[in-house]
PDB file of C-alpha atoms in Angstrom:
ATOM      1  CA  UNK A 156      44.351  22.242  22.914  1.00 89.00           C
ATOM      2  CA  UNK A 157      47.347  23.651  24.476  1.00 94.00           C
ATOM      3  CA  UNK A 158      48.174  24.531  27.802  1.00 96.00           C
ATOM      4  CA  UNK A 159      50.354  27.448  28.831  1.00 95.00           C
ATOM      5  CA  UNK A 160      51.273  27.385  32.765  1.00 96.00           C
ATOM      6  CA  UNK A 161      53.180  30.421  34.490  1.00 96.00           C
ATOM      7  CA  UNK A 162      53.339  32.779  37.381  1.00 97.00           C
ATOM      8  CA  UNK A 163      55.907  30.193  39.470  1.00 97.00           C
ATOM      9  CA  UNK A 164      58.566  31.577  41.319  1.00 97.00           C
ATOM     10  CA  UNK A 165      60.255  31.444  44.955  1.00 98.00           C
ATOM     11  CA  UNK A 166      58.661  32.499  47.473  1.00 97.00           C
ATOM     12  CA  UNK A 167      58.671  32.717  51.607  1.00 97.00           C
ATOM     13  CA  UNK A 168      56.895  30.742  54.064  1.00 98.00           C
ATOM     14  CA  UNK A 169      53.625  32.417  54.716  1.00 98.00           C
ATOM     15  CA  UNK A 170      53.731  34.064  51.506  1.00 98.00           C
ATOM     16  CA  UNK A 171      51.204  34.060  47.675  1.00 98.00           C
ATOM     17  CA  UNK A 172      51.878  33.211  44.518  1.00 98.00           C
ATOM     18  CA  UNK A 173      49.374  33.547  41.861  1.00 98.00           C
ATOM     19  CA  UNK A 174      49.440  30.728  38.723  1.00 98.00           C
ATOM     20  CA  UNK A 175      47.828  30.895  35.422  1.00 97.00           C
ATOM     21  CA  UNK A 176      46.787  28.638  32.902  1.00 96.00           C
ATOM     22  CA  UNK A 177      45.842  29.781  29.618  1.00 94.00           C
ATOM     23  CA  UNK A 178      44.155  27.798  27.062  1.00 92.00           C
ATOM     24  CA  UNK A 179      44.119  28.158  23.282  1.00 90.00           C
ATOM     25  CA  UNK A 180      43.549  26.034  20.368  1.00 87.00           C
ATOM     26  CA  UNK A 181      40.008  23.695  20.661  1.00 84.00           C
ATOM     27  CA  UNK A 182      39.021  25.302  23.728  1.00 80.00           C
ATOM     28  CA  UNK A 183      35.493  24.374  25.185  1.00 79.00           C
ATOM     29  CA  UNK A 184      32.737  25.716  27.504  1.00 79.00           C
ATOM     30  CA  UNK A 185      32.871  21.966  29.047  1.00 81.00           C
ATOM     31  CA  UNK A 186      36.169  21.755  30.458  1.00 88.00           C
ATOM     32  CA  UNK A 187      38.037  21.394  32.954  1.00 94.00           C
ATOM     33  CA  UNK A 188      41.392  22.746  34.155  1.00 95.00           C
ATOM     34  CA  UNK A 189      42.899  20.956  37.094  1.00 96.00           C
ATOM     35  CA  UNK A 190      46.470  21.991  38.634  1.00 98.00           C
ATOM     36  CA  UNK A 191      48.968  19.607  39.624  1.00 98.00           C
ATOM     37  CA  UNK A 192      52.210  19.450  41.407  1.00 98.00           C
ATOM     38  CA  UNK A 193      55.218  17.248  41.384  1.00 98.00           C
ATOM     39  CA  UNK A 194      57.661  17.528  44.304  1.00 96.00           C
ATOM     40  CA  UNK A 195      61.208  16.278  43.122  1.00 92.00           C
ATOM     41  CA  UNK A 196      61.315  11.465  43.829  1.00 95.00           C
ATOM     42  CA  UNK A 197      57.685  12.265  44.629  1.00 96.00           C
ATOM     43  CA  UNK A 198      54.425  11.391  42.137  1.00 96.00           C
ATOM     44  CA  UNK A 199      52.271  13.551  40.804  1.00 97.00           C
ATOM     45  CA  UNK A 200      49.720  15.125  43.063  1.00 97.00           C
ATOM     46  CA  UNK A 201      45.863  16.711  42.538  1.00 98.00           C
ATOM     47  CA  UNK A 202      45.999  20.494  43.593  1.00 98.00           C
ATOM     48  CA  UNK A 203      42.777  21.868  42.381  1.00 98.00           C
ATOM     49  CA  UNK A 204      40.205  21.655  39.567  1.00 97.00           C
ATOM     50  CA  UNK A 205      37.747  23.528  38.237  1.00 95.00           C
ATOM     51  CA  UNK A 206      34.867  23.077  35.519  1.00 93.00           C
ATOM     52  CA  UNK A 207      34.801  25.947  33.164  1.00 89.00           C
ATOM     53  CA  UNK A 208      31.018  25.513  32.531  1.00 88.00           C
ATOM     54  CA  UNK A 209      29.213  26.495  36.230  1.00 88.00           C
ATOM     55  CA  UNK A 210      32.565  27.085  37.729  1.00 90.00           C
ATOM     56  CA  UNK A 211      32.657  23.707  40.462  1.00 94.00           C
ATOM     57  CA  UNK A 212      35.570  23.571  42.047  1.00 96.00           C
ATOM     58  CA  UNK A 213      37.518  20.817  43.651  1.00 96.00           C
ATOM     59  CA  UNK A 214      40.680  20.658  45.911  1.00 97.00           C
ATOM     60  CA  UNK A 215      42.907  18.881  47.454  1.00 97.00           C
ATOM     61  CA  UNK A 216      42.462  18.313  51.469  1.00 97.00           C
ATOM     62  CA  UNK A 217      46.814  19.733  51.704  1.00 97.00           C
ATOM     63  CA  UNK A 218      45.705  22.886  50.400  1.00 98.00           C
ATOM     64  CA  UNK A 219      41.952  23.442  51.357  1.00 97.00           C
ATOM     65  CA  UNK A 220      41.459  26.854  53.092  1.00 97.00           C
ATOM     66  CA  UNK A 221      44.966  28.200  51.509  1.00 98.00           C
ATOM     67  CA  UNK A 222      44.699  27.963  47.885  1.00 98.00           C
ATOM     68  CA  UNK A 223      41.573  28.735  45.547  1.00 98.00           C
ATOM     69  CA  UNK A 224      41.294  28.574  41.966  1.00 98.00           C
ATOM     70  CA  UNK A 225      39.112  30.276  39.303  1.00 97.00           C
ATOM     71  CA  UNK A 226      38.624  30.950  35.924  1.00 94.00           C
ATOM     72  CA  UNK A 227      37.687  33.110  32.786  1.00 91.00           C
ATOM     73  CA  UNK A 228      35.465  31.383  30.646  1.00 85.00           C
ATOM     74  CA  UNK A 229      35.927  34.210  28.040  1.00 86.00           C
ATOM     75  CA  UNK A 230      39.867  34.136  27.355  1.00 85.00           C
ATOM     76  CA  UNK A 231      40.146  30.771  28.770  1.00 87.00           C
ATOM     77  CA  UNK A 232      41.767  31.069  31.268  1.00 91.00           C
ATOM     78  CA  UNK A 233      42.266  29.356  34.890  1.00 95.00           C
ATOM     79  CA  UNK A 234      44.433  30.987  38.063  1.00 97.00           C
ATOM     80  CA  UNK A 235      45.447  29.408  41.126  1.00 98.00           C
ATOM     81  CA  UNK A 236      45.585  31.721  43.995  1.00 98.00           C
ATOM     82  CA  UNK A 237      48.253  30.021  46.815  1.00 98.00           C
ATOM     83  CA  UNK A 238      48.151  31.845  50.106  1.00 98.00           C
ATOM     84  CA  UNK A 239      49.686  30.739  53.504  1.00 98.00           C
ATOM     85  CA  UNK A 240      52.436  28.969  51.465  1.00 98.00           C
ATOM     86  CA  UNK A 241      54.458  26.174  53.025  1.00 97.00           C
ATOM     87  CA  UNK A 242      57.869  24.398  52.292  1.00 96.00           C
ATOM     88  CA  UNK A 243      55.861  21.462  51.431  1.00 96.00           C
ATOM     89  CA  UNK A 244      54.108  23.501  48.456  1.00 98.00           C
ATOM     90  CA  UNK A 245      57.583  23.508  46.625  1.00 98.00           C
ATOM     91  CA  UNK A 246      56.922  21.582  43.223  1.00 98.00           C
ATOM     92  CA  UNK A 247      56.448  21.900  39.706  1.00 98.00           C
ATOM     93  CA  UNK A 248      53.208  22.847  39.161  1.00 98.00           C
ATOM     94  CA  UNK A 249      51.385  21.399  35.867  1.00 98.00           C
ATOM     95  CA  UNK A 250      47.750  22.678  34.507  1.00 97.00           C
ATOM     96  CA  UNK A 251      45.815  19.993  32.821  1.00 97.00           C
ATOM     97  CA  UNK A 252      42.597  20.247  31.099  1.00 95.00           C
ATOM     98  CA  UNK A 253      39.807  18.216  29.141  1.00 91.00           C
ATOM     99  CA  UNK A 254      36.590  17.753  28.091  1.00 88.00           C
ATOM    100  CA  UNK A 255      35.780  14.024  29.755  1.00 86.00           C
ATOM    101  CA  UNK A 256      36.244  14.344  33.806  1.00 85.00           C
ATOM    102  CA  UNK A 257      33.230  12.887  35.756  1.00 85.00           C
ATOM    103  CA  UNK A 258      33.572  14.246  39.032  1.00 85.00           C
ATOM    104  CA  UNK A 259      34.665  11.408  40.690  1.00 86.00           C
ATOM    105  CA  UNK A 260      37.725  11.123  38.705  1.00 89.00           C
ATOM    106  CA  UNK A 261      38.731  14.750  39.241  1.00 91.00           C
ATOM    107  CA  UNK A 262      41.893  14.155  41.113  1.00 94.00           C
ATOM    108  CA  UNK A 263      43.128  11.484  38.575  1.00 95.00           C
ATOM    109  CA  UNK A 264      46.143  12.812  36.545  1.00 95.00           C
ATOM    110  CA  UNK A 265      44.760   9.834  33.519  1.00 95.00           C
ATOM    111  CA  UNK A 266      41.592  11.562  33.215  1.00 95.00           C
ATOM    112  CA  UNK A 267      43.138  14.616  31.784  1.00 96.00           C
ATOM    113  CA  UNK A 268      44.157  14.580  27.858  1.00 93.00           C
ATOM    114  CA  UNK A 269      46.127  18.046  27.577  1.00 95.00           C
ATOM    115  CA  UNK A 270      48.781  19.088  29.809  1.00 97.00           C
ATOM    116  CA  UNK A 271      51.328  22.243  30.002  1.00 95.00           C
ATOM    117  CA  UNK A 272      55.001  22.701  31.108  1.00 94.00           C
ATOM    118  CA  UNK A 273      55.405  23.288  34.956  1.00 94.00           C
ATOM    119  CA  UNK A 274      56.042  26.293  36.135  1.00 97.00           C
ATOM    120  CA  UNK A 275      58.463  25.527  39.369  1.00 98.00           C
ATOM    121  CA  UNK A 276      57.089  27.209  42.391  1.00 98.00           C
ATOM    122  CA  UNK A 277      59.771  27.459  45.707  1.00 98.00           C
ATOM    123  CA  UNK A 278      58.673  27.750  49.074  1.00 98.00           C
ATOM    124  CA  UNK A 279      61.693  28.863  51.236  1.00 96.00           C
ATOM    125  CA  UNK A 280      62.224  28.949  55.239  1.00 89.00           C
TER     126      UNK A 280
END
């Protein structure tokens, strides 16, 4: 499957940014597509996740409340809303997807098989 990430760009303190992720190739019902974000001499960090099939979602604790993530099972497709933005938001922001997470390995970066190119998202003061 492959992963197409985009919607990045700089914006204020306070302000939104919408991501997408869209999916094409083997696409299935059963995944999921989980957002990640790597600050520059930092490591890779869950965002958010969602299951395609029922719609769970799962987020990190940094961006509970501010971001939310969804999803459109019929051109498969995944957003991540970001409001309230913050300097620490600034990263590259990765979507990820597969067919294999068990819930309690949703945050792992290793439990996802497909991955896009960042989109680079700037959160200036």
């Amino acid at each position: 499957v492959q992963l197409q990430a985009s919607g990045g760009g700089l914006v204020q303190v306070g302000g939104s940014l919408r991501l997408s992720c869209a999916a094409s190739g083997r696409t299935s019902s059963r995944f999921v597509i989980g957002w990640f974000r790597q600050a520059p001499g930092k490591e890779r960090e869950f965002v958010a996740a969602i299951r395609l099939n029922g719609g769970t979602s799962y987020y990190a604790d940094s961006v509970k409340g501010r971001f939310a993530i969804s999803r459109d099972n019929a051109h498969n497709t995944a957003w991540l809303q970001m409001n309230s933005q913050k300097p620490e938001d600034t990263a590259v922001y990765y979507c990820a997807a597969s067919q294999t997470v068990i819930t309690s390995a949703t945050m792992r970066p290793e439990s996802y098989d497909s991955w896009g190119q960042g989109t680079l998202v700037t959160v200036s003061s």
